Amino acid sequence: MKLPSFEYLRARSLAEAWALHSDAGGDAVYLSGGHSVVPSMALRLQAPSRLIDISQIAELHGVELQDQTLRIGAMTRHAEVLANPLIARHAPLLSRAAPHVAHPAIRNRGTIGGNLALADPASEFPAAVLAMRAELEVMGPEGQRMIAADDFFLDLYETALIPGEVLTAIHVPLPPEGRLFGFDEIARRRGDYAMVGVAAQADMSDGVVSDASVTLFSVGVAPTRATAAQDALEGAPLSSDSIARAQAALATDLDPPDDPGFPAERRLQLARVLLGRVLTRMEAVQ
Amino acid sequence: MKVLLSTTVNGEQVQEAVLPRTSLADFLREDLGLTGTHLGCEMGACGACLVLMDGVPVHACLVLAVQAEGSTIETIEGLNETGAAADLQAHFHDRNALQCGFCTNGMLMSAQALLEANPVPTRDEIRDALSGNYCRCTGYEAIVDAIDTTARDRAARTEAAK
Ligand SMILES: Cc1cc2nc3c(=O)[nH]c(=O)nc-3n(C[C@H](O)[C@H](O)[C@H](O)COP(=O)(O)OP(=O)(O)OC[C@H]3O[C@@H](n4cnc5c(N)ncnc54)[C@H](O)[C@@H]3O)c2cc1C
Ligand code: FES
Ligand code: FES
């Protein structure tokens, strides 16, 4: 379908973006890669009267190593997330998630900032960012805010962004040597949205797990931290025993939607199976 | 209100005033008459509308024409003119990798970009690269064969030229 009419404006700075946004009285949408905005307008899911193109704002670009974090600009496209060596080294959950995000041509346009700001519950990057305990750098007319990923994804397509604020970058804490990472999803075809997905990381000290972080996606309205599963892993060696306990704990952590075509119990079962696979692979590489 | 767009299409500088709601695909097809770029779903699912934007395939139905400001676009007509994919097209023909041909332009775009990034892909990698391209006629196998043969041919020619 064709898009409804709208006004298109290109912002060259953050200040200009905020001004254009407030000027539209709430009837404006930021445009990064446009690969969610454009199809949703074609489907008449939304029809804002103004699109503000923020893709050329300098603060949103670049991937750079800072003191304690890797700063990934919001405009970093999925294809760049997939290929960037700094991301592969310091934020490997993103590199591992990227091949599952849509299809190659969509990855050439979609951006990590747009993906996180949209917060689709079936989307890969939000769960990866949550698992890595990243912080989101957000700038608005009132100044800059750093929001922990745990406080960012609030509900279905709902984030902690206040209207007008721009997500400028993702800060991933640099991982210690030897951290274990795992990522996988179950989808009907490669590139489709996941039926269920898992992102996990864990540090080992003296042979036992010291800091487990386990998140799932496509299991509810937002990416979900599996705290009971984390507790089951904490302080024990990564073994078939602790993995089985973590799998069982998912019944406490998750409350998946009950669709007629995809009952909650089946989704929970897929989540258990997938968590088992991911943790077993992490056990094997340690 | 129309916005002035300047972009390069198939090597030619283009300046046109476009409505913001115009997709790159409609701009190419209707303003420039380049109808080799097909439109199927108009929502990013089928891949019939792929063009090369700054050298990489993108869905022309999901890019607004105004977003192509300052970029370089290449369509199937451009590939025909330069002959860059002539061997790929010949292998599609030889292997019957098209029937109605609706998907072919998009398939060629994905294949051309794949072979540039990864000159000798495995069949799995070819399938992965085509994951966003639908074909309702061929059943894909012939398309994968044609791309596979092109890759091996090109590699053999590069080897021979050494
Ligand atoms: C066919 C198809 C398949 C797909 N499959 C998947 C998939 O498997 N997994 C997946 O995760 N995604 C998938 N996507 C979505 C794709 O990854 C999107 O491109 C992405 O989610 C949105 O990124 P974008 O840059 O295109 O954002 P846009 O469409 O430009 O913006 C999305 C939303 O975020 C807001 N926004 C954008 N940038 C910012 C910012 N910096 N600050 C504040 N707000 C901002 C916009 O206003 C808008 O509301 C698919 C898309 C298509 C068309
Ligand atoms: S028409 Fe663009 S993907 Fe189908
Ligand atoms: S040849 Fe008809 S859709 Fe592919």
Short mmCIF file of C-alpha atoms and ligand atoms in Angstrom, two decimals:
data_model
loop_
_atom_site.label_atom_id
_atom_site.label_comp_id
_atom_site.label_asym_id
_atom_site.label_seq_id
_atom_site.Cartn_x
_atom_site.Cartn_y
_atom_site.Cartn_z
CA MET A 1 0.00 0.00 0.00
CA LYS A 2 1.03 3.60 -0.52
CA LEU A 3 1.82 5.90 2.39
CA PRO A 4 -0.56 8.62 3.55
CA SER A 5 0.68 12.20 3.09
CA PHE A 6 3.07 13.77 5.55
CA GLU A 7 5.65 16.50 5.80
CA TYR A 8 9.32 15.44 5.66
CA LEU A 9 11.98 17.46 7.44
CA ARG A 10 15.65 16.70 7.87
CA ALA A 11 17.23 17.65 11.22
CA ARG A 12 20.91 18.52 11.12
CA SER A 13 21.35 18.73 14.89
CA LEU A 14 19.70 17.41 18.03
CA ALA A 15 18.47 20.88 18.91
CA GLU A 16 16.81 21.13 15.52
CA ALA A 17 15.23 17.69 15.93
CA TRP A 18 13.73 18.62 19.31
CA ALA A 19 12.44 21.94 17.97
CA LEU A 20 10.81 20.29 14.94
CA HIS A 21 9.30 17.69 17.25
CA SER A 22 7.83 20.06 19.85
CA ASP A 23 6.63 22.34 17.07
CA ALA A 24 4.44 19.52 15.71
CA GLY A 25 2.58 19.20 19.00
CA GLY A 26 3.01 15.47 19.40
CA ASP A 27 2.11 14.61 15.80
CA ALA A 28 5.68 13.89 14.63
CA VAL A 29 7.75 10.74 14.39
CA TYR A 30 11.54 10.45 14.15
CA LEU A 31 12.89 8.58 11.15
CA SER A 32 16.13 6.60 11.32
CA GLY A 33 16.25 3.62 8.95
CA GLY A 34 12.51 3.90 8.40
CA HIS A 35 12.12 0.14 8.11
CA SER A 36 9.47 0.03 10.81
CA VAL A 37 8.01 3.51 10.32
CA VAL A 38 7.47 3.16 6.56
CA PRO A 39 5.73 -0.24 6.54
CA SER A 40 3.61 0.74 9.55
CA MET A 41 2.45 3.85 7.68
CA ALA A 42 1.81 1.81 4.54
CA LEU A 43 -0.40 -0.44 6.67
CA ARG A 44 -2.07 2.63 8.21
CA LEU A 45 -1.02 1.60 11.71
CA GLN A 46 0.07 5.21 12.14
CA ALA A 47 -0.23 8.38 10.13
CA PRO A 48 1.87 11.15 11.69
CA SER A 49 1.70 14.48 9.91
CA ARG A 50 5.47 15.01 10.15
CA LEU A 51 8.52 12.74 9.79
CA ILE A 52 11.77 14.14 11.16
CA ASP A 53 14.78 12.49 9.58
CA ILE A 54 17.46 12.23 12.28
CA SER A 55 19.81 9.99 10.30
CA GLN A 56 22.37 12.70 9.65
CA ILE A 57 22.89 13.94 13.20
CA ALA A 58 26.56 13.50 14.08
CA GLU A 59 26.03 12.31 17.69
CA LEU A 60 24.15 9.26 16.43
CA HIS A 61 27.05 7.93 14.37
CA GLY A 62 30.12 5.83 15.06
CA VAL A 63 31.27 2.89 17.14
CA GLU A 64 34.02 3.79 19.56
CA LEU A 65 35.85 2.41 22.53
CA GLN A 66 35.56 4.66 25.57
CA ASP A 67 36.89 4.38 29.07
CA GLN A 68 34.68 1.63 30.47
CA THR A 69 32.28 1.05 27.61
CA LEU A 70 31.85 0.51 23.92
CA ARG A 71 29.70 3.35 22.59
CA ILE A 72 27.54 2.30 19.66
CA GLY A 73 25.82 5.19 17.88
CA ALA A 74 22.08 4.81 17.43
CA MET A 75 22.38 5.14 13.64
CA THR A 76 24.63 2.05 13.41
CA ARG A 77 22.89 -0.13 10.85
CA HIS A 78 22.24 -3.81 11.50
CA ALA A 79 24.72 -4.78 8.75
CA GLU A 80 27.43 -2.75 10.52
CA VAL A 81 26.55 -4.37 13.88
CA LEU A 82 27.08 -7.70 12.16
CA ALA A 83 30.46 -6.76 10.64
CA ASN A 84 32.07 -4.40 13.16
CA PRO A 85 35.16 -5.93 14.85
CA LEU A 86 34.87 -3.78 18.00
CA ILE A 87 31.30 -4.99 18.49
CA ALA A 88 32.38 -8.59 17.84
CA ARG A 89 35.00 -8.25 20.52
CA HIS A 90 33.28 -6.20 23.21
CA ALA A 91 29.58 -6.71 22.56
CA PRO A 92 29.47 -10.18 21.03
CA LEU A 93 25.80 -10.77 21.86
CA LEU A 94 24.92 -8.06 19.33
CA SER A 95 27.10 -9.65 16.62
CA ARG A 96 25.49 -13.00 17.33
CA ALA A 97 21.99 -11.55 17.31
CA ALA A 98 22.45 -9.61 14.06
CA PRO A 99 22.25 -12.54 11.59
CA HIS A 100 18.81 -13.32 13.02
CA VAL A 101 17.50 -9.78 12.55
CA ALA A 102 15.40 -9.67 9.38
CA HIS A 103 16.95 -10.30 5.94
CA PRO A 104 20.18 -8.95 4.43
CA ALA A 105 18.63 -6.00 2.57
CA ILE A 106 16.69 -4.88 5.64
CA ARG A 107 19.88 -5.05 7.68
CA ASN A 108 21.42 -2.58 5.23
CA ARG A 109 18.91 0.10 6.31
CA GLY A 110 17.54 -0.76 9.77
CA THR A 111 19.42 0.84 12.69
CA ILE A 112 20.06 -0.40 16.21
CA GLY A 113 18.67 2.85 17.64
CA GLY A 114 15.41 2.53 15.71
CA ASN A 115 15.19 -1.11 16.68
CA LEU A 116 15.60 -0.40 20.42
CA ALA A 117 13.33 2.66 20.36
CA LEU A 118 10.61 0.60 18.70
CA ALA A 119 10.98 -2.20 21.30
CA ASP A 120 9.24 -4.95 19.38
CA PRO A 121 8.83 -7.83 21.88
CA ALA A 122 10.03 -10.32 19.25
CA SER A 123 13.11 -8.30 18.41
CA GLU A 124 16.63 -9.62 19.06
CA PHE A 125 18.68 -6.53 19.99
CA PRO A 126 16.58 -5.44 22.99
CA ALA A 127 17.17 -8.80 24.70
CA ALA A 128 20.88 -8.71 23.83
CA VAL A 129 21.24 -5.20 25.24
CA LEU A 130 19.39 -6.26 28.39
CA ALA A 131 21.58 -9.36 28.81
CA MET A 132 24.77 -7.27 28.47
CA ARG A 133 23.46 -4.83 31.11
CA ALA A 134 24.04 -1.98 28.68
CA GLU A 135 23.03 1.61 29.26
CA LEU A 136 21.10 3.72 26.81
CA GLU A 137 22.26 7.27 26.19
CA VAL A 138 19.28 9.51 25.63
CA MET A 139 19.27 13.22 24.87
CA GLY A 140 16.38 15.63 25.13
CA PRO A 141 15.93 19.36 25.49
CA GLU A 142 16.31 18.88 29.27
CA GLY A 143 19.72 17.27 28.86
CA GLN A 144 21.29 13.84 28.76
CA ARG A 145 20.05 10.73 30.59
CA MET A 146 21.72 7.36 30.93
CA ILE A 147 19.08 4.65 31.31
CA ALA A 148 19.92 1.09 32.33
CA ALA A 149 18.50 -1.41 29.86
CA ASP A 150 16.60 -2.96 32.79
CA ASP A 151 14.69 0.32 33.15
CA PHE A 152 14.28 1.06 29.44
CA PHE A 153 11.90 -1.58 28.06
CA LEU A 154 8.62 -1.00 29.86
CA ASP A 155 5.81 -2.64 27.96
CA LEU A 156 4.56 -3.54 24.49
CA TYR A 157 6.35 -1.08 22.13
CA GLU A 158 6.83 1.14 25.18
CA THR A 159 10.17 2.45 26.42
CA ALA A 160 11.38 4.98 28.96
CA LEU A 161 11.88 7.55 26.17
CA ILE A 162 9.87 10.71 26.76
CA PRO A 163 8.26 12.08 23.57
CA GLY A 164 10.84 14.25 21.82
CA GLU A 165 13.85 12.55 23.36
CA VAL A 166 16.34 10.93 21.01
CA LEU A 167 18.18 7.70 21.75
CA THR A 168 21.72 8.69 20.76
CA ALA A 169 23.82 5.65 21.66
CA ILE A 170 24.13 2.35 23.46
CA HIS A 171 26.93 1.92 26.00
CA VAL A 172 28.02 -1.67 26.51
CA PRO A 173 30.23 -2.27 29.57
CA LEU A 174 33.52 -3.84 28.46
CA PRO A 175 33.42 -7.55 29.36
CA PRO A 176 36.13 -9.15 31.50
CA GLU A 177 38.34 -11.85 29.96
CA GLY A 178 36.67 -15.21 29.83
CA ARG A 179 33.05 -14.10 29.97
CA LEU A 180 30.78 -16.68 28.34
CA PHE A 181 28.12 -15.61 25.86
CA GLY A 182 25.18 -17.42 24.32
CA PHE A 183 22.50 -16.40 21.85
CA ASP A 184 19.95 -18.32 19.82
CA GLU A 185 16.36 -18.22 18.68
CA ILE A 186 13.74 -20.49 17.21
CA ALA A 187 12.08 -19.08 14.09
CA ARG A 188 10.20 -20.75 11.29
CA ARG A 189 12.58 -19.38 8.66
CA ARG A 190 15.90 -17.58 8.93
CA GLY A 191 15.23 -13.85 9.33
CA ASP A 192 11.67 -14.23 10.58
CA TYR A 193 10.72 -12.83 13.95
CA ALA A 194 11.49 -15.36 16.67
CA MET A 195 8.93 -17.68 18.24
CA VAL A 196 11.22 -17.57 21.24
CA GLY A 197 14.79 -16.36 21.78
CA VAL A 198 17.51 -16.38 24.46
CA ALA A 199 20.49 -14.12 25.16
CA ALA A 200 22.81 -14.98 28.04
CA GLN A 201 26.18 -14.19 29.52
CA ALA A 202 28.03 -15.47 32.56
CA ASP A 203 31.37 -14.95 34.30
CA MET A 204 33.15 -17.88 35.91
CA SER A 205 35.32 -17.63 38.97
CA ASP A 206 36.90 -20.62 40.67
CA GLY A 207 34.82 -22.89 38.47
CA VAL A 208 31.46 -21.47 39.48
CA VAL A 209 29.17 -18.98 37.81
CA SER A 210 29.61 -15.58 39.39
CA ASP A 211 27.39 -13.29 37.38
CA ALA A 212 24.72 -14.87 35.23
CA SER A 213 22.53 -12.67 33.06
CA VAL A 214 19.75 -14.44 31.17
CA THR A 215 17.11 -12.73 29.04
CA LEU A 216 14.42 -13.99 26.70
CA PHE A 217 12.46 -12.39 23.89
CA SER A 218 9.21 -13.17 22.16
CA VAL A 219 7.89 -14.51 25.45
CA GLY A 220 5.75 -11.56 26.51
CA VAL A 221 5.16 -7.84 26.02
CA ALA A 222 8.82 -6.87 26.42
CA PRO A 223 12.23 -8.56 26.60
CA THR A 224 12.34 -10.39 29.92
CA ARG A 225 15.10 -10.98 32.44
CA ALA A 226 14.89 -14.53 33.83
CA THR A 227 15.88 -13.82 37.43
CA ALA A 228 14.95 -17.23 38.83
CA ALA A 229 16.97 -18.94 36.10
CA GLN A 230 19.91 -16.64 36.88
CA ASP A 231 19.66 -17.55 40.58
CA ALA A 232 19.65 -21.23 39.67
CA LEU A 233 22.97 -20.81 37.86
CA GLU A 234 24.64 -18.48 40.34
CA GLY A 235 27.40 -19.96 42.52
CA ALA A 236 27.30 -23.40 40.89
CA PRO A 237 29.47 -24.88 38.17
CA LEU A 238 27.85 -24.71 34.73
CA SER A 239 26.71 -28.33 34.41
CA SER A 240 23.76 -30.38 33.25
CA ASP A 241 22.41 -30.14 36.82
CA SER A 242 22.47 -26.35 37.08
CA ILE A 243 21.21 -26.04 33.50
CA ALA A 244 18.24 -28.28 34.32
CA ARG A 245 17.49 -26.13 37.37
CA ALA A 246 17.63 -22.96 35.25
CA GLN A 247 15.29 -24.53 32.71
CA ALA A 248 12.81 -25.46 35.43
CA ALA A 249 13.01 -21.94 36.88
CA LEU A 250 11.64 -20.47 33.65
CA ALA A 251 8.16 -21.47 34.81
CA THR A 252 8.56 -18.81 37.52
CA ASP A 253 10.18 -16.22 35.24
CA LEU A 254 7.84 -16.35 32.27
CA ASP A 255 4.15 -15.84 31.80
CA PRO A 256 3.84 -16.15 28.03
CA PRO A 257 0.71 -15.08 26.13
CA ASP A 258 -1.82 -17.78 25.46
CA ASP A 259 -2.66 -17.68 21.75
CA PRO A 260 -4.99 -20.27 20.28
CA GLY A 261 -2.37 -21.02 17.61
CA PHE A 262 0.56 -20.93 20.03
CA PRO A 263 -0.47 -21.92 23.57
CA ALA A 264 1.52 -20.55 26.51
CA GLU A 265 2.66 -24.01 27.57
CA ARG A 266 4.21 -24.67 24.16
CA ARG A 267 6.08 -21.38 24.18
CA LEU A 268 7.35 -22.12 27.68
CA GLN A 269 8.51 -25.53 26.52
CA LEU A 270 10.35 -24.00 23.54
CA ALA A 271 11.96 -21.50 25.92
CA ARG A 272 13.17 -24.34 28.17
CA VAL A 273 14.58 -26.27 25.23
CA LEU A 274 16.31 -23.22 23.80
CA LEU A 275 17.77 -22.11 27.15
CA GLY A 276 19.12 -25.63 27.57
CA ARG A 277 20.81 -25.48 24.18
CA VAL A 278 22.32 -22.06 24.76
CA LEU A 279 23.67 -22.87 28.24
CA THR A 280 25.01 -26.25 27.11
CA ARG A 281 26.99 -24.54 24.36
CA MET A 282 28.33 -22.04 26.91
CA GLU A 283 29.33 -24.93 29.15
CA ALA A 284 31.17 -26.55 26.26
CA VAL A 285 33.34 -23.51 25.45
CA GLN A 286 34.30 -22.59 29.00
CA MET B 1 4.64 19.86 -0.18
CA LYS B 2 7.16 18.58 -2.71
CA VAL B 3 10.81 18.32 -1.76
CA LEU B 4 13.68 18.70 -4.20
CA LEU B 5 15.61 15.46 -4.58
CA SER B 6 18.97 15.07 -6.22
CA THR B 7 20.43 11.64 -6.57
CA THR B 8 22.37 9.55 -9.06
CA VAL B 9 20.46 6.79 -10.83
CA ASN B 10 22.34 4.36 -13.06
CA GLY B 11 25.19 6.82 -13.43
CA GLU B 12 23.02 9.80 -14.29
CA GLN B 13 22.45 12.80 -12.06
CA VAL B 14 18.71 13.24 -11.42
CA GLN B 15 16.96 16.30 -9.97
CA GLU B 16 13.22 16.12 -9.35
CA ALA B 17 10.66 17.52 -6.95
CA VAL B 18 8.93 14.64 -5.17
CA LEU B 19 6.20 14.24 -2.60
CA PRO B 20 7.63 12.85 0.67
CA ARG B 21 5.15 9.95 0.56
CA THR B 22 6.65 8.71 -2.73
CA SER B 23 8.67 5.55 -2.22
CA LEU B 24 11.95 5.16 -4.04
CA ALA B 25 10.30 2.35 -6.01
CA ASP B 26 7.44 4.58 -7.21
CA PHE B 27 9.91 7.35 -8.02
CA LEU B 28 11.99 4.98 -10.16
CA ARG B 29 8.98 3.42 -11.86
CA GLU B 30 6.72 6.40 -12.35
CA ASP B 31 8.94 9.46 -12.49
CA LEU B 32 11.88 7.86 -14.28
CA GLY B 33 10.08 5.07 -16.15
CA LEU B 34 12.43 2.40 -14.77
CA THR B 35 9.85 -0.34 -14.42
CA GLY B 36 12.34 -3.16 -13.98
CA THR B 37 12.07 -2.52 -10.24
CA HIS B 38 8.93 -4.46 -9.34
CA LEU B 39 6.46 -3.91 -6.54
CA GLY B 40 4.83 -6.89 -4.85
CA CYS B 41 3.98 -6.51 -1.19
CA GLU B 42 5.12 -2.89 -0.60
CA MET B 43 6.03 -3.83 2.98
CA GLY B 44 9.49 -5.36 2.85
CA ALA B 45 8.46 -8.99 2.68
CA CYS B 46 8.89 -10.14 -0.94
CA GLY B 47 12.12 -8.57 -2.25
CA ALA B 48 10.78 -7.80 -5.75
CA CYS B 49 11.75 -4.15 -5.35
CA LEU B 50 15.44 -4.50 -4.44
CA VAL B 51 17.84 -1.94 -5.88
CA LEU B 52 21.44 -1.17 -5.03
CA MET B 53 21.78 1.96 -2.90
CA ASP B 54 25.38 3.06 -2.42
CA GLY B 55 26.37 -0.43 -3.52
CA VAL B 56 24.18 -2.52 -1.22
CA PRO B 57 20.72 -3.99 -1.83
CA VAL B 58 17.80 -2.20 -0.20
CA HIS B 59 14.02 -2.47 -0.51
CA ALA B 60 12.92 0.41 -2.74
CA CYS B 61 9.41 0.07 -1.29
CA LEU B 62 10.71 0.87 2.23
CA VAL B 63 13.01 3.74 1.30
CA LEU B 64 11.36 7.09 0.76
CA ALA B 65 12.57 8.80 -2.40
CA VAL B 66 13.59 11.79 -0.25
CA GLN B 67 15.86 9.49 1.79
CA ALA B 68 17.86 8.80 -1.38
CA GLU B 69 19.14 12.38 -1.37
CA GLY B 70 22.83 12.39 -2.32
CA SER B 71 23.05 8.65 -2.79
CA THR B 72 23.84 6.45 -5.76
CA ILE B 73 21.12 4.11 -6.97
CA GLU B 74 21.54 1.26 -9.39
CA THR B 75 18.53 -0.58 -10.80
CA ILE B 76 18.28 -3.66 -12.98
CA GLU B 77 18.34 -1.35 -16.02
CA GLY B 78 21.73 -0.06 -14.83
CA LEU B 79 23.06 -3.59 -14.38
CA ASN B 80 21.86 -4.39 -17.91
CA GLU B 81 23.68 -1.40 -19.33
CA THR B 82 27.00 -2.09 -17.63
CA GLY B 83 26.76 -5.83 -18.23
CA ALA B 84 28.06 -6.38 -14.68
CA ALA B 85 25.61 -9.23 -14.10
CA ALA B 86 25.40 -10.54 -17.68
CA ASP B 87 26.90 -13.92 -16.75
CA LEU B 88 24.52 -14.25 -13.77
CA GLN B 89 21.58 -13.47 -16.05
CA ALA B 90 22.80 -16.02 -18.61
CA HIS B 91 23.01 -18.71 -15.92
CA PHE B 92 19.48 -17.86 -14.71
CA HIS B 93 18.34 -18.32 -18.32
CA ASP B 94 20.27 -21.57 -18.87
CA ARG B 95 19.04 -23.11 -15.64
CA ASN B 96 15.40 -21.98 -16.07
CA ALA B 97 15.75 -20.03 -12.84
CA LEU B 98 12.80 -17.84 -13.79
CA GLN B 99 9.31 -18.51 -14.99
CA CYS B 100 7.08 -15.42 -14.72
CA GLY B 101 10.15 -13.30 -13.94
CA PHE B 102 8.45 -11.11 -11.35
CA CYS B 103 11.01 -11.93 -8.66
CA THR B 104 14.04 -12.08 -10.94
CA ASN B 105 15.19 -8.48 -10.68
CA GLY B 106 15.28 -8.75 -6.89
CA MET B 107 16.97 -12.14 -7.00
CA LEU B 108 19.68 -10.72 -9.26
CA MET B 109 20.26 -7.80 -6.89
CA SER B 110 20.65 -10.10 -3.87
CA ALA B 111 22.87 -12.48 -5.83
CA GLN B 112 25.08 -9.75 -7.27
CA ALA B 113 25.63 -8.23 -3.80
CA LEU B 114 26.29 -11.64 -2.26
CA LEU B 115 28.92 -12.55 -4.85
CA GLU B 116 30.66 -9.25 -4.38
CA ALA B 117 30.90 -9.74 -0.60
CA ASN B 118 31.50 -13.49 -0.70
CA PRO B 119 32.78 -14.67 -4.11
CA VAL B 120 32.35 -18.41 -3.48
CA PRO B 121 29.42 -18.87 -1.10
CA THR B 122 28.13 -22.25 0.03
CA ARG B 123 24.60 -23.23 -0.99
CA ASP B 124 23.46 -22.48 2.55
CA GLU B 125 24.95 -19.01 2.35
CA ILE B 126 23.18 -18.48 -0.98
CA ARG B 127 19.87 -19.51 0.58
CA ASP B 128 20.53 -17.20 3.51
CA ALA B 129 21.22 -14.28 1.18
CA LEU B 130 17.93 -14.98 -0.61
CA SER B 131 15.91 -15.31 2.62
CA GLY B 132 14.13 -12.02 1.87
CA ASN B 133 13.32 -12.86 -1.76
CA TYR B 134 10.10 -14.69 -2.56
CA CYS B 135 9.66 -16.70 -5.73
CA ARG B 136 6.21 -18.20 -6.30
CA CYS B 137 7.22 -20.14 -9.44
CA THR B 138 10.56 -21.90 -9.43
CA GLY B 139 10.87 -23.52 -6.00
CA TYR B 140 14.25 -21.76 -5.53
CA GLU B 141 16.49 -24.75 -6.33
CA ALA B 142 17.22 -23.55 -9.90
CA ILE B 143 17.95 -20.05 -8.61
CA VAL B 144 20.46 -21.40 -6.10
CA ASP B 145 22.02 -23.51 -8.89
CA ALA B 146 22.36 -20.50 -11.20
CA ILE B 147 24.06 -18.42 -8.51
CA ASP B 148 26.29 -21.32 -7.50
CA THR B 149 27.39 -21.86 -11.11
CA THR B 150 28.05 -18.15 -11.62
CA ALA B 151 30.18 -18.06 -8.47
CA ARG B 152 32.29 -21.01 -9.56
CA ASP B 153 32.63 -19.64 -13.10
CA ARG B 154 33.74 -16.25 -11.87
CA ALA B 155 36.22 -17.83 -9.44
CA ALA B 156 37.65 -20.02 -12.22
CA ARG B 157 38.06 -16.98 -14.48
CA THR B 158 39.79 -14.99 -11.73
CA GLU B 159 42.09 -17.96 -11.10
CA ALA B 160 42.87 -18.29 -14.84
CA ALA B 161 43.65 -14.59 -15.10
CA LYS B 162 46.39 -14.89 -12.45
C1 LIG C 1 10.20 -7.55 6.48
C2 LIG C 1 10.80 -7.09 7.79
C3 LIG C 1 11.32 -8.04 8.67
C4 LIG C 1 11.87 -7.65 9.89
N1 LIG C 1 12.36 -8.60 10.72
C5 LIG C 1 12.90 -8.23 11.92
C6 LIG C 1 13.43 -9.19 12.83
O1 LIG C 1 13.43 -10.41 12.55
N2 LIG C 1 13.92 -8.75 14.01
C7 LIG C 1 13.95 -7.43 14.34
O2 LIG C 1 14.42 -7.07 15.41
N3 LIG C 1 13.49 -6.49 13.50
C8 LIG C 1 12.96 -6.86 12.29
N4 LIG C 1 12.49 -5.89 11.45
C9 LIG C 1 12.50 -4.49 11.90
C10 LIG C 1 13.81 -3.80 11.50
O3 LIG C 1 14.89 -4.33 12.24
C11 LIG C 1 13.64 -2.30 11.71
O4 LIG C 1 14.42 -1.65 10.78
C12 LIG C 1 14.01 -1.80 13.06
O5 LIG C 1 13.31 -2.45 14.08
C13 LIG C 1 13.70 -0.33 13.20
O6 LIG C 1 14.84 0.35 12.89
P1 LIG C 1 14.79 1.58 11.91
O7 LIG C 1 16.12 2.24 11.98
O8 LIG C 1 14.31 1.16 10.60
O9 LIG C 1 13.74 2.51 12.67
P2 LIG C 1 12.61 3.47 12.16
O10 LIG C 1 11.60 2.72 11.39
O11 LIG C 1 13.21 4.67 11.53
O12 LIG C 1 12.00 3.91 13.58
C14 LIG C 1 11.34 3.00 14.42
C15 LIG C 1 10.72 3.72 15.62
O13 LIG C 1 11.72 4.21 16.50
C16 LIG C 1 11.72 5.63 16.57
N5 LIG C 1 13.12 6.03 16.52
C17 LIG C 1 14.01 5.70 15.55
N6 LIG C 1 15.24 6.10 15.88
C18 LIG C 1 15.13 6.73 17.09
C19 LIG C 1 16.07 7.35 17.95
N7 LIG C 1 17.38 7.41 17.66
N8 LIG C 1 15.62 7.91 19.10
C20 LIG C 1 14.29 7.84 19.42
N9 LIG C 1 13.36 7.25 18.64
C21 LIG C 1 13.78 6.70 17.49
C22 LIG C 1 10.90 6.09 15.40
O14 LIG C 1 10.29 7.32 15.64
C23 LIG C 1 9.91 4.96 15.25
O15 LIG C 1 8.89 5.08 16.17
C24 LIG C 1 11.95 -6.26 10.22
C25 LIG C 1 11.46 -5.30 9.32
C26 LIG C 1 10.89 -5.70 8.11
C27 LIG C 1 10.38 -4.66 7.17
S1 FES C 2 7.64 -4.75 -2.83
FE1 FES C 2 9.32 -4.25 -1.60
S2 FES C 2 9.62 -6.07 -0.53
FE2 FES C 2 7.82 -6.52 -1.62
S1 FES C 3 9.78 -16.58 -11.43
FE1 FES C 3 7.76 -16.10 -10.92
S2 FES C 3 8.01 -15.37 -8.89
FE2 FES C 3 9.94 -16.13 -9.34
#
